[in-house]
Coordinates of C-alpha atoms and ligand atoms in Angstrom, one line a residue:
X1370 CA 202.0 139.8 145.1
X1371 CA 201.1 137.3 142.5
X1372 CA 204.4 137.6 140.7
X1373 CA 206.0 134.0 140.7
X1374 CA 209.5 135.5 140.6
X1375 CA 208.6 137.2 143.8
X1376 CA 206.9 134.3 145.6
X1377 CA 208.7 131.4 143.9
X1378 CA 205.4 129.7 143.5
X1379 CA 204.5 128.7 139.9
X1380 CA 201.5 130.5 138.5
X1381 CA 198.7 127.8 138.3
X1382 CA 195.9 130.1 137.4
X1383 CA 195.8 129.2 133.6
X1384 CA 195.5 125.5 134.5
X1385 CA 192.9 126.3 137.1
X1386 CA 190.9 128.3 134.6
X1387 CA 191.1 125.5 132.1
X1388 CA 190.0 122.9 134.7
X1389 CA 187.2 125.2 135.8
X1390 CA 186.1 125.6 132.2
X1391 CA 186.2 121.8 131.7
X1392 CA 184.3 121.3 134.9
X1393 CA 181.7 123.7 133.7
X1394 CA 181.4 121.8 130.4
X1395 CA 181.2 118.5 132.3
X1396 CA 178.5 119.9 134.5
X1397 CA 176.5 121.2 131.6
X1398 CA 176.9 117.8 129.9
X1399 CA 175.7 116.1 133.1
X1400 CA 172.8 118.4 133.4
X1401 CA 171.9 117.9 129.7
X1402 CA 172.2 114.1 130.2
X1403 CA 169.9 114.1 133.2
X1404 CA 167.5 116.4 131.4
X1405 CA 167.6 113.9 128.5
X1406 CA 167.1 111.0 131.0
X1407 CA 164.0 112.8 132.3
X1408 CA 162.7 113.5 128.8
X1409 CA 163.3 109.8 127.9
X1410 CA 161.5 108.7 131.0
X1411 CA 158.6 110.9 130.1
X1412 CA 158.5 109.7 126.6
X1413 CA 158.6 106.1 127.8
X1414 CA 155.7 106.8 130.2
X1415 CA 153.7 108.3 127.3
X1416 CA 154.5 105.4 125.1
X1417 CA 153.6 102.9 127.8
X1418 CA 150.3 104.5 128.7
X1419 CA 149.1 104.9 125.1
X1420 CA 146.1 103.0 124.0
X1421 CA 147.7 102.6 120.6
X1422 CA 150.3 100.0 119.8
X1423 CA 153.7 101.7 119.5
X1424 CA 156.3 99.5 118.1
X1425 CA 159.7 100.1 116.6
X1426 CA 161.4 97.8 114.2
X1427 CA 164.7 97.5 112.3
X1428 CA 165.0 97.9 108.6
X1429 CA 165.0 94.1 108.4
X1430 CA 161.5 94.1 110.0
X1431 CA 162.6 92.8 113.4
X1432 CA 160.7 94.2 116.4
X1433 CA 162.9 96.2 118.8
X1434 CA 160.4 97.8 121.2
X1435 CA 156.8 96.9 122.1
X1436 CA 154.6 98.9 124.4
X1437 CA 151.7 97.9 126.7
X1438 CA 149.2 99.2 124.0
X1439 CA 150.6 96.7 121.6
X1440 CA 150.1 93.9 124.2
X1441 CA 146.5 95.0 124.7
X1442 CA 145.7 95.1 121.0
X1443 CA 147.7 92.1 119.7
X1444 CA 147.8 89.9 122.8
X1445 CA 151.5 89.2 122.7
X1446 CA 153.8 90.4 125.6
X1447 CA 157.0 92.5 124.9
X1448 CA 159.1 89.5 125.9
X1449 CA 157.3 87.3 123.2
X1450 CA 157.7 89.9 120.4
X1451 CA 161.0 91.7 120.8
X1452 CA 163.4 90.1 118.4
X1453 CA 160.6 88.6 116.4
X1454 CA 159.8 89.5 112.7
X1455 CA 156.9 92.0 112.4
X1456 CA 155.5 89.6 109.7
X1457 CA 154.0 87.6 112.6
X1458 CA 151.3 90.3 112.9
X1459 CA 150.3 90.2 109.2
X1460 CA 147.5 88.0 108.0
X1461 CA 148.5 85.6 105.2
X1462 CA 146.8 87.6 102.5
X1463 CA 148.5 90.8 103.6
X1464 CA 152.1 89.6 104.0
X1465 CA 153.0 91.4 100.8
X1466 CA 152.4 94.8 102.5
X1467 CA 155.6 94.5 104.5
X1468 CA 157.8 94.6 101.5
X1469 CA 156.1 97.8 100.2
X1470 CA 156.3 99.4 103.7
X1471 CA 160.0 98.7 104.0
X1472 CA 160.7 100.0 100.5
X1473 CA 159.0 103.3 101.4
X1474 CA 160.8 103.6 104.7
X1475 CA 164.1 103.1 103.0
X1476 CA 163.3 106.0 100.8
X1477 CA 162.6 108.0 104.0
X1478 CA 158.9 108.2 103.4
X1479 CA 156.3 108.3 106.2
X1480 CA 152.9 106.6 106.0
X1481 CA 149.9 108.2 107.6
X1482 CA 146.7 106.4 108.6
X1483 CA 147.2 103.4 106.4
X1484 CA 144.0 101.4 107.0
X1485 CA 144.7 97.6 106.9
X1486 CA 144.2 94.5 108.9
X1487 CA 146.5 92.6 111.3
X1488 CA 146.1 89.4 113.2
X1489 CA 146.2 89.0 117.0
X1490 CA 147.8 86.2 119.0
X1491 CA 144.5 84.4 119.3
X1492 CA 144.0 84.6 115.5
X1493 CA 141.4 87.5 115.5
X1494 CA 141.6 89.8 112.5
X1495 CA 141.8 93.4 113.7
X1496 CA 141.1 96.5 111.6
X1497 CA 144.0 98.9 112.2
X1498 CA 145.1 102.4 111.1
X1499 CA 148.9 102.5 110.9
X1500 CA 151.2 105.5 111.0
X1501 CA 154.8 104.5 110.2
X1502 CA 157.8 106.9 110.3
X1503 CA 161.4 106.3 109.6
X1504 CA 164.0 106.4 112.5
X1505 CA 167.3 108.1 111.5
X1506 CA 170.7 108.0 113.2
X1507 CA 172.8 111.1 114.0
X1508 CA 174.0 111.3 110.4
X1509 CA 170.5 111.1 109.0
X1510 CA 170.5 107.6 107.8
X1511 CA 167.3 105.5 108.1
X1512 CA 168.0 102.8 110.6
X1513 CA 164.5 101.6 111.5
X1514 CA 160.9 102.5 111.8
X1515 CA 158.4 103.5 114.5
X1516 CA 154.9 102.3 114.0
X1517 CA 151.7 103.4 115.7
X1518 CA 148.8 101.0 115.2
X1519 CA 145.3 102.1 116.3
X1520 CA 142.6 99.4 116.6
X1521 CA 139.7 100.6 114.6
X1522 CA 137.6 97.4 114.7
X1523 CA 135.0 99.0 116.9
X1524 CA 135.0 102.2 114.8
X1525 CA 134.6 100.0 111.6
X1526 CA 131.7 98.2 113.2
X1527 CA 130.0 101.5 114.1
X1528 CA 130.6 102.7 110.6
X1529 CA 129.1 99.6 109.2
X1530 CA 126.1 99.9 111.6
X1531 CA 125.7 103.5 110.6
X1532 CA 125.8 102.7 106.9
X1533 CA 123.3 99.9 107.4
X1534 CA 121.0 102.2 109.3
X1535 CA 121.5 104.9 106.7
X1536 CA 120.7 102.4 103.9
X1537 CA 117.6 101.2 105.8
X1538 CA 116.4 104.8 106.4
X1539 CA 116.9 105.5 102.7
X1540 CA 115.1 102.4 101.7
X1541 CA 112.2 103.2 104.1
X1542 CA 112.1 106.7 102.8
X1543 CA 112.0 105.5 99.2
X1544 CA 109.2 103.0 100.1
X1545 CA 107.3 105.8 101.9
X1546 CA 107.6 108.1 98.8
X1547 CA 106.5 105.2 96.6
X1548 CA 103.6 104.5 99.0
X1549 CA 102.6 108.2 99.1
X1550 CA 102.7 108.4 95.3
X1551 CA 100.5 105.2 95.1
X1552 CA 98.2 106.5 97.9
X1553 CA 97.7 109.9 96.4
X1554 CA 97.0 108.2 93.0
X1555 CA 94.5 105.8 94.5
X1556 CA 92.7 108.5 96.5
X1557 CA 92.5 110.9 93.6
X1558 CA 91.3 108.3 91.0
X1559 CA 87.8 107.6 92.4
X1560 CA 87.3 111.4 92.8
X1561 CA 87.6 112.1 89.1
X1562 CA 84.4 110.4 88.0
X1563 CA 82.6 112.0 91.0
X1564 CA 83.7 115.5 90.0
X1565 CA 82.9 114.9 86.3
X1566 CA 79.5 113.4 87.3
X1567 CA 78.8 116.5 89.4
X1568 CA 79.6 118.8 86.6
X1569 CA 77.3 116.9 84.3
X1570 CA 74.5 117.0 86.9
X1571 CA 75.0 120.7 87.5
X1572 CA 74.6 121.4 83.7
X1573 CA 71.2 119.7 83.9
X1574 CA 71.5 118.2 80.5
X1575 CA 71.3 114.5 81.5
X1576 CA 68.2 112.4 80.7
X1577 CA 66.7 110.6 83.8
X1578 CA 68.4 107.3 82.8
X1579 CA 71.8 109.1 82.4
X1580 CA 71.3 110.8 85.7
X1581 CA 70.6 107.5 87.5
X1582 CA 73.7 106.0 85.8
X1583 CA 75.9 108.9 86.9
X1584 CA 74.6 108.8 90.5
X1585 CA 75.2 105.0 90.6
X1586 CA 78.8 105.5 89.3
X1587 CA 79.4 108.3 91.8
X1588 CA 78.2 106.1 94.6
X1589 CA 80.5 103.3 93.5
X1590 CA 83.5 105.6 93.4
X1591 CA 82.8 107.2 96.8
X1592 CA 82.4 103.7 98.2
X1593 CA 85.8 102.8 96.8
X1594 CA 87.3 105.9 98.4
X1595 CA 85.8 105.0 101.8
X1596 CA 87.1 101.5 101.4
X1597 CA 90.7 102.8 100.8
X1598 CA 90.5 104.9 104.0
X1599 CA 89.0 102.0 105.9
X1600 CA 91.8 99.7 104.7
X1601 CA 94.4 102.2 106.0
X1602 CA 92.7 102.5 109.3
X1603 CA 92.3 98.7 109.6
X1604 CA 95.9 98.3 108.8
X1605 CA 96.9 100.8 111.5
X1606 CA 94.6 99.1 114.0
X1607 CA 96.0 95.6 113.2
X1608 CA 99.6 96.8 113.4
X1609 CA 98.9 98.3 116.8
X1610 CA 97.1 95.1 117.9
X1611 CA 93.9 97.1 118.5
X1612 CA 91.4 95.0 116.6
X1613 CA 88.7 93.6 118.9
X1614 CA 86.3 91.1 117.4
X1615 CA 82.5 91.4 118.1
X1616 CA 81.8 87.7 117.9
X1617 CA 78.4 86.1 117.3
X1618 CA 77.1 83.0 115.7
X1619 CA 77.6 83.9 112.0
X1620 CA 76.1 82.2 109.0
X1621 CA 79.0 82.1 106.5
X1622 CA 76.7 81.1 103.6
X1623 CA 74.6 84.2 104.3
X1624 CA 77.7 86.4 104.2
X1625 CA 78.8 84.9 100.9
X1626 CA 75.4 85.4 99.4
X1627 CA 75.4 89.0 100.6
X1628 CA 78.9 89.6 99.1
X1629 CA 77.7 88.1 95.8
X1630 CA 74.6 90.3 95.8
X1631 CA 76.8 93.4 96.4
X1632 CA 79.1 92.5 93.6
X1633 CA 76.4 91.7 91.0
X1634 CA 76.9 94.9 89.0
X1635 CA 80.6 94.2 88.7
X1636 CA 80.1 90.6 87.6
X1637 CA 77.7 91.9 85.0
X1638 CA 80.0 94.8 83.9
X1639 CA 82.8 92.3 83.2
X1640 CA 80.6 89.5 81.9
X1641 CA 81.9 87.2 84.6
X1642 CA 80.1 84.0 85.7
X1643 CA 79.7 83.5 89.4
X1644 CA 78.8 80.2 91.1
X1645 CA 78.2 79.5 94.8
X1646 CA 78.5 75.8 95.9
X1647 CA 77.5 75.9 99.6
X1648 CA 78.5 72.3 100.2
X1649 CA 79.3 72.7 103.9
X1650 CA 76.7 71.3 106.2
X1651 CA 78.1 73.2 109.2
X1652 CA 78.1 76.7 107.8
X1653 CA 78.3 78.7 111.0
X1654 CA 81.3 80.1 112.8
X1655 CA 81.7 82.0 116.0
X1656 CA 82.9 85.1 114.4
X1657 CA 82.7 88.8 113.8
X1658 CA 80.2 89.0 110.9
X1659 CA 81.4 92.5 109.8
X1660 CA 85.1 91.5 109.6
X1661 CA 84.4 88.1 107.9
X1662 CA 82.1 89.9 105.4
X1663 CA 85.1 92.2 104.7
X1664 CA 87.4 89.1 104.2
X1665 CA 85.0 87.4 101.7
X1666 CA 84.2 90.7 100.0
X1667 CA 87.9 91.4 99.5
X1668 CA 88.6 87.9 98.1
X1669 CA 85.6 88.2 95.7
X1670 CA 86.6 91.8 94.7
X1671 CA 90.1 90.6 93.9
X1672 CA 88.8 87.7 91.9
X1673 CA 86.7 90.2 89.9
X1674 CA 89.6 92.6 89.5
X1675 CA 92.2 90.0 88.4
X1676 CA 89.9 87.9 86.1
X1677 CA 89.6 89.1 82.5
X1678 CA 86.1 89.6 81.0
X1679 CA 84.2 86.4 80.3
X1680 CA 86.0 84.5 83.1
X1681 CA 84.5 82.5 85.9
X1682 CA 84.5 82.7 89.7
X1683 CA 83.5 79.8 91.9
X1684 CA 82.9 79.9 95.6
X1685 CA 82.8 76.6 97.3
X1686 CA 82.3 75.6 101.0
X1687 CA 83.1 72.3 102.6
X1688 CA 83.6 70.9 106.0
X1689 CA 86.8 69.1 107.1
X1690 CA 86.8 67.8 110.6
X1691 CA 85.9 70.7 112.8
X1692 CA 86.6 73.3 110.2
X1693 CA 84.6 75.2 107.6
X1694 CA 86.6 75.8 104.4
X1695 CA 85.7 78.5 101.9
X1696 CA 87.5 78.5 98.6
X1697 CA 87.3 81.4 96.1
X1698 CA 88.6 80.2 92.7
X1699 CA 89.0 82.3 89.6
X1700 CA 90.2 81.9 86.0
X1701 CA 92.2 85.1 86.2
X1702 CA 95.8 86.2 85.8
X1703 CA 97.1 83.8 88.4
X1704 CA 100.1 84.3 90.7
X1705 CA 103.7 83.6 90.1
X1706 CA 105.1 80.9 92.5
X1707 CA 107.5 83.3 94.2
X1708 CA 104.7 85.7 94.9
X1709 CA 102.2 83.3 96.5
X1710 CA 103.3 84.0 100.0
X1711 CA 104.5 87.6 99.5
X1712 CA 101.1 88.9 98.4
X1713 CA 99.9 88.7 102.1
X1714 CA 102.5 91.3 103.1
X1715 CA 101.2 94.8 103.6
X1716 CA 101.6 97.0 100.5
X1717 CA 102.7 94.0 98.4
X1718 CA 101.1 93.9 95.0
X1719 CA 102.4 90.6 93.5
X1720 CA 105.5 92.1 92.0
X1721 CA 103.7 94.8 90.1
X1722 CA 106.0 97.9 90.2
X1723 CA 104.1 101.2 90.0
X1724 CA 101.8 99.8 87.3
X1725 CA 98.5 101.1 88.5
X1726 CA 96.6 98.9 86.0
X1727 CA 94.6 97.3 88.8
X1728 CA 94.7 100.0 91.4
X1729 CA 94.6 99.2 95.1
X1730 CA 97.1 99.7 97.9
X1731 CA 98.1 96.1 98.5
X1732 CA 96.5 96.0 101.9
X1733 CA 93.4 93.9 101.3
X1734 CA 95.0 90.5 101.7
X1735 CA 97.2 91.5 104.6
X1736 CA 94.1 92.8 106.5
X1737 CA 92.1 89.7 105.5
X1738 CA 94.8 87.3 106.7
X1739 CA 95.0 89.1 110.0
X1740 CA 91.2 89.0 110.5
X1741 CA 91.1 85.3 109.6
X1742 CA 93.9 84.6 112.0
X1743 CA 92.2 86.5 114.8
X1744 CA 89.4 84.0 114.3
X1745 CA 91.9 81.2 114.8
X1746 CA 91.8 80.4 111.1
X1747 CA 94.1 80.5 108.1
X1748 CA 94.0 82.3 104.7
X1749 CA 96.1 80.7 102.0
X1750 CA 96.6 81.3 98.2
X1751 CA 97.5 78.8 95.5
X1752 CA 97.9 79.2 91.8
X1753 CA 99.3 77.0 89.0
X1754 CA 101.2 80.2 87.9
X1755 CA 100.8 83.3 85.8
X1756 CA 97.7 83.2 83.6
X1757 CA 96.4 80.1 85.3
X1758 CA 93.9 81.5 87.8
X1759 CA 94.1 81.5 91.6
X1760 CA 92.4 80.0 94.6
X1761 CA 92.1 81.6 98.0
X1762 CA 91.2 79.3 100.8
X1763 CA 89.8 80.4 104.2
X1764 CA 89.8 77.8 106.9
X1765 CA 87.8 78.6 110.1
X1766 CA 86.7 76.5 113.1
X1767 CA 83.0 76.0 112.6
X1768 CA 80.3 76.4 115.3
X1769 CA 77.8 73.6 115.8
X1770 CA 74.9 75.7 117.0
X1771 CA 71.6 77.0 115.7
X1772 CA 71.8 80.4 114.0
X1773 CA 70.3 83.5 115.7
X1774 CA 67.7 85.5 113.9
X1775 CA 69.1 87.7 111.1
X1776 CA 70.9 90.8 112.3
X1777 CA 70.2 94.3 111.3
X1778 CA 72.7 94.5 108.5
X1779 CA 70.9 92.0 106.2
X1780 CA 68.2 94.1 104.7
X1781 CA 67.1 94.5 101.1
X1782 CA 67.1 98.2 100.3
X1783 CA 63.9 99.9 99.0
X1784 CA 61.4 98.6 101.5
X1785 CA 59.5 100.7 104.1
X1786 CA 60.9 100.7 107.6
X1787 CA 59.5 98.2 110.1
X1788 CA 59.5 100.8 112.9
X1789 CA 59.0 104.4 112.1
X1790 CA 60.9 106.3 114.8
X1791 CA 61.2 109.8 116.2
X1792 CA 64.8 110.8 115.6
X1793 CA 66.9 113.7 116.8
X1794 CA 69.7 114.2 114.3
X1795 CA 72.6 116.4 115.6
X1796 CA 75.1 117.3 113.0
X1797 CA 77.0 120.6 112.5
X1798 CA 77.7 120.2 108.8
X1799 CA 74.6 121.8 107.2
X1800 CA 74.6 119.8 104.0
X1801 CA 75.1 116.5 105.7
X1802 CA 72.4 117.4 108.2
X1803 CA 69.9 118.4 105.5
X1804 CA 70.6 115.4 103.3
X1805 CA 70.5 112.8 106.1
X1806 CA 67.3 114.3 107.4
X1807 CA 65.7 114.1 104.0
X1808 CA 66.8 110.5 103.5
X1809 CA 65.4 109.5 106.9
X1810 CA 62.2 111.4 106.5
X1811 CA 61.8 109.6 103.1
X1812 CA 61.8 106.4 105.1
X1813 CA 59.0 107.5 107.2
X1814 CA 60.9 108.6 110.3
X1815 CA 59.9 111.8 112.1
X1816 CA 63.2 113.8 112.2
X1817 CA 64.2 116.9 114.1
X1818 CA 67.6 118.4 113.6
X1819 CA 70.1 120.4 115.6
X1820 CA 73.5 121.8 114.7
X1821 CA 74.9 122.3 118.3
X1822 CA 74.8 120.8 121.7
X1823 CA 72.7 123.8 122.9
X1824 CA 70.1 123.4 120.2
X1825 CA 69.9 119.6 120.8
X1826 CA 69.5 120.1 124.5
X1827 CA 66.7 122.6 123.9
X1828 CA 64.8 120.1 121.8
X1829 CA 65.4 117.2 124.2
X1830 CA 63.9 119.4 127.1
X1831 CA 60.7 119.6 125.1
X1832 CA 60.4 116.2 123.6
X1833 CA 61.4 112.6 124.0
X1834 CA 63.0 110.9 121.0
X1835 CA 63.3 107.1 120.2
X1836 CA 66.7 107.6 118.7
X1837 CA 69.4 110.2 119.0
X1838 CA 71.8 110.3 116.0
X1839 CA 74.7 112.6 117.0
X1840 CA 77.9 113.7 115.6
X1841 CA 80.6 113.5 118.2
X1842 CA 82.5 116.6 117.3
X1843 CA 80.2 119.6 117.7
X1844 CA 81.0 123.3 117.7
X1845 CA 80.0 123.9 121.4
X1846 CA 80.8 120.5 122.8
X1847 CA 80.6 116.8 122.0
X1848 CA 77.9 114.3 121.1
X1849 CA 78.7 112.7 124.5
X1850 CA 77.2 115.9 126.1
X1851 CA 74.0 115.5 124.0
X1852 CA 73.7 111.8 125.0
X1853 CA 73.9 112.8 128.6
X1854 CA 71.0 115.2 128.3
X1855 CA 69.0 112.6 126.3
X1856 CA 69.6 110.0 129.1
X1857 CA 68.5 112.4 131.7
X1858 CA 65.2 113.0 130.0
X1859 CA 64.2 109.5 129.0
X1860 CA 65.0 106.3 127.3
X1861 CA 66.6 107.3 124.1
X1862 CA 68.7 105.0 122.0
X1863 CA 71.9 106.6 120.9
X1864 CA 73.8 106.3 117.6
X1865 CA 77.2 108.1 117.6
X1866 CA 78.6 109.3 114.3
X1867 CA 82.2 110.2 114.2
X1868 CA 85.1 110.9 112.0
X1869 CA 87.3 109.1 114.5
X1870 CA 86.8 105.4 113.9
X1871 CA 89.4 104.0 116.3
X1872 CA 88.5 101.5 119.0
X1873 CA 89.1 104.1 121.8
X1874 CA 86.5 106.4 120.2
X1875 CA 84.0 103.6 120.0
X1876 CA 84.7 102.8 123.7
X1877 CA 84.2 106.4 124.7
X1878 CA 80.9 106.7 122.9
X1879 CA 79.6 103.4 124.4
X1880 CA 80.6 104.6 127.8
X1881 CA 78.6 107.7 127.2
X1882 CA 75.5 105.6 126.6
X1883 CA 75.5 105.3 122.8
X1884 CA 74.5 101.8 121.6
X1885 CA 76.2 102.1 118.2
X1886 CA 79.2 104.0 116.9
X1887 CA 79.3 104.6 113.1
X1888 CA 82.4 106.0 111.4
X1889 CA 82.1 108.8 109.0
X1890 CA 81.4 109.0 106.1
X1891 CA 78.0 107.4 107.0
X1892 CA 76.4 105.2 104.5
X1893 CA 72.8 106.3 104.6
X1894 CA 71.5 102.8 104.2
X1895 CA 73.6 101.6 107.1
X1896 CA 72.2 104.5 109.2
X1897 CA 68.6 103.6 108.2
X1898 CA 69.2 100.0 109.1
X1899 CA 70.6 101.0 112.5
X1900 CA 67.7 103.4 113.2
X1901 CA 65.1 100.8 112.2
X1902 CA 66.5 97.9 114.2
X1903 CA 68.1 99.7 117.2
X1904 CA 66.7 98.2 120.4
X1905 CA 65.2 95.2 118.6
X1906 CA 68.0 92.7 118.2
X1907 CA 71.2 92.1 120.1
X1908 CA 72.0 95.8 120.7
X1909 CA 73.5 97.0 123.9
X1910 CA 70.8 98.8 125.9
X1911 CA 71.2 102.4 126.9
X1912 CA 73.0 102.7 130.1
X1913 CA 70.7 102.8 133.1
X1914 CA 67.9 100.7 131.4
X1915 CA 67.2 97.2 132.6
X1916 CA 67.2 94.4 130.0
Ligands
LIG1220 P1 95.5 95.1 96.0 O1 94.4 94.3 95.4 O2 95.0 96.4 96.5 O3 96.7 95.2 95.2 P2 95.6 92.9 97.9 O4 96.3 92.8 99.2 O5 94.1 92.6 97.9 O6 95.9 94.4 97.4 O7 96.3 91.9 96.9 C1 97.7 91.9 96.9 C2 98.2 91.4 95.6 O8 97.8 90.0 95.5 C3 97.5 92.0 94.3 O9 98.1 93.2 94.0 C4 97.7 90.9 93.3 O10 99.0 90.9 92.8 C5 97.6 89.6 94.1 N1 96.3 89.0 94.1 C6 95.2 89.1 94.9 N2 94.2 88.4 94.5 C7 94.5 87.9 93.3 C8 93.8 87.0 92.4 N3 92.5 86.6 92.6 N4 94.5 86.6 91.3 C9 95.7 87.0 91.1 N5 96.5 87.8 91.9 C10 95.8 88.2 93.0

């Protein structure tokens, strides 16, 4: 039926097949083109929504495309930049980079994460990480480049901050290590002569004079140890703003005489001359006698420490307007000009690095300055330079009033007590209990002892004591519990003894009815003075008793 000779109709099927085949090809091409269009549209959307700048340029460095990310980072719009040379984005000192980049592109090389800087429309320098790849035509020739620029300014800033924090942490760590090394050295040093002295005493070969000498030396070194611990605690209190002054009318000349008396053995040991010129007529201040004593003692101790044997220390007081000025001058090693202010910083030792020639923690002056400033005063140093001596000047507002009778702390040692008292001593450390009881009995007091709250309560039920001296930390409770029983049974003055010397501890024991709070280790002389004078002058009365 399909035979053309039969029908007379030409056979068109080969053409039709060809046309159909062409149509199929066309259709495939059309489908491929629209698939390409879709792909292109997707790519364009990705490029547009990228946070990075995506730019393409010709091999002559002329910008051809510019996405929204590029506008965000560099500030120029696509209209402003397409057709412009890429050099516009390079800071003057980096223009040379473009030549090198183009050379590499022409060789078909790609650059990954090249960290550099570019400049924005408003002149800001931006840290960027660049990835640049060559664009090739169908025959593989490089015809341009695509460039992705990521703004890493913020990241750089974080890195810089992180590095600064790391450096600071390392510096603090090194300072801490250095401080611990110094601290451990300073805490161990005074213990050496104490241990050696104990060994000698145990061997029993010392003459009475040698024994007395050893004991005096041990006492000196233990006092030094206590001073170091006190300095650390004071420093902690000051830096936490927790120092509270116990102000009273204070005779500064009396404090200076007491300091000189305390330091006599050291003046003698170094053959130093000491002069006091109490020129000030108004010699009283409204101040905390204990803290001011500590300030003057620290200045005099430093003068002794930093003045070579045979030198001279002069303490002078004057009035200027409404102030009292105390100057401690020595003929010692002096202070370099660049150190004069720095020595008041905590742990600062006038530029001495790890030389432990003079010992100390470098806290004394920092603490003294803070104490003087708490009294609305000033502490300053001056020196003509190294080897030329130093002068420390304390300026305080003076008080124009009559002095009160002397307080309990000023008391020459060795005399009999004015008031023999009945004392209950509560302490769980057997050696401390035994030794303190012996010392107090030696002064004429009648002393009973207890090691626990229960024992103390038993004694208090039977007898009334003038003074209760109680450790705060006890095995079956606290000294506060003992004080409660004592108050129930009568009018007993309380002295709390505690290893915790912070203001909150003092507050707690006062609230419990103790009149005094003494930090451990207890200086027996201080305890004796407290027992003998408690209730006589200026002490807070036990809670519940009228004045
Ligand atoms: P420390 O005596 O424990 O080092 P201080 O805070 O009392 O600590 O003193 C800090 C530094 O001040 C000392 O290390 C020393 O360099 C310097 N200094 C203090 N007093 C004197 C003085 N009288 N003469 C020379 N230098 C002094």
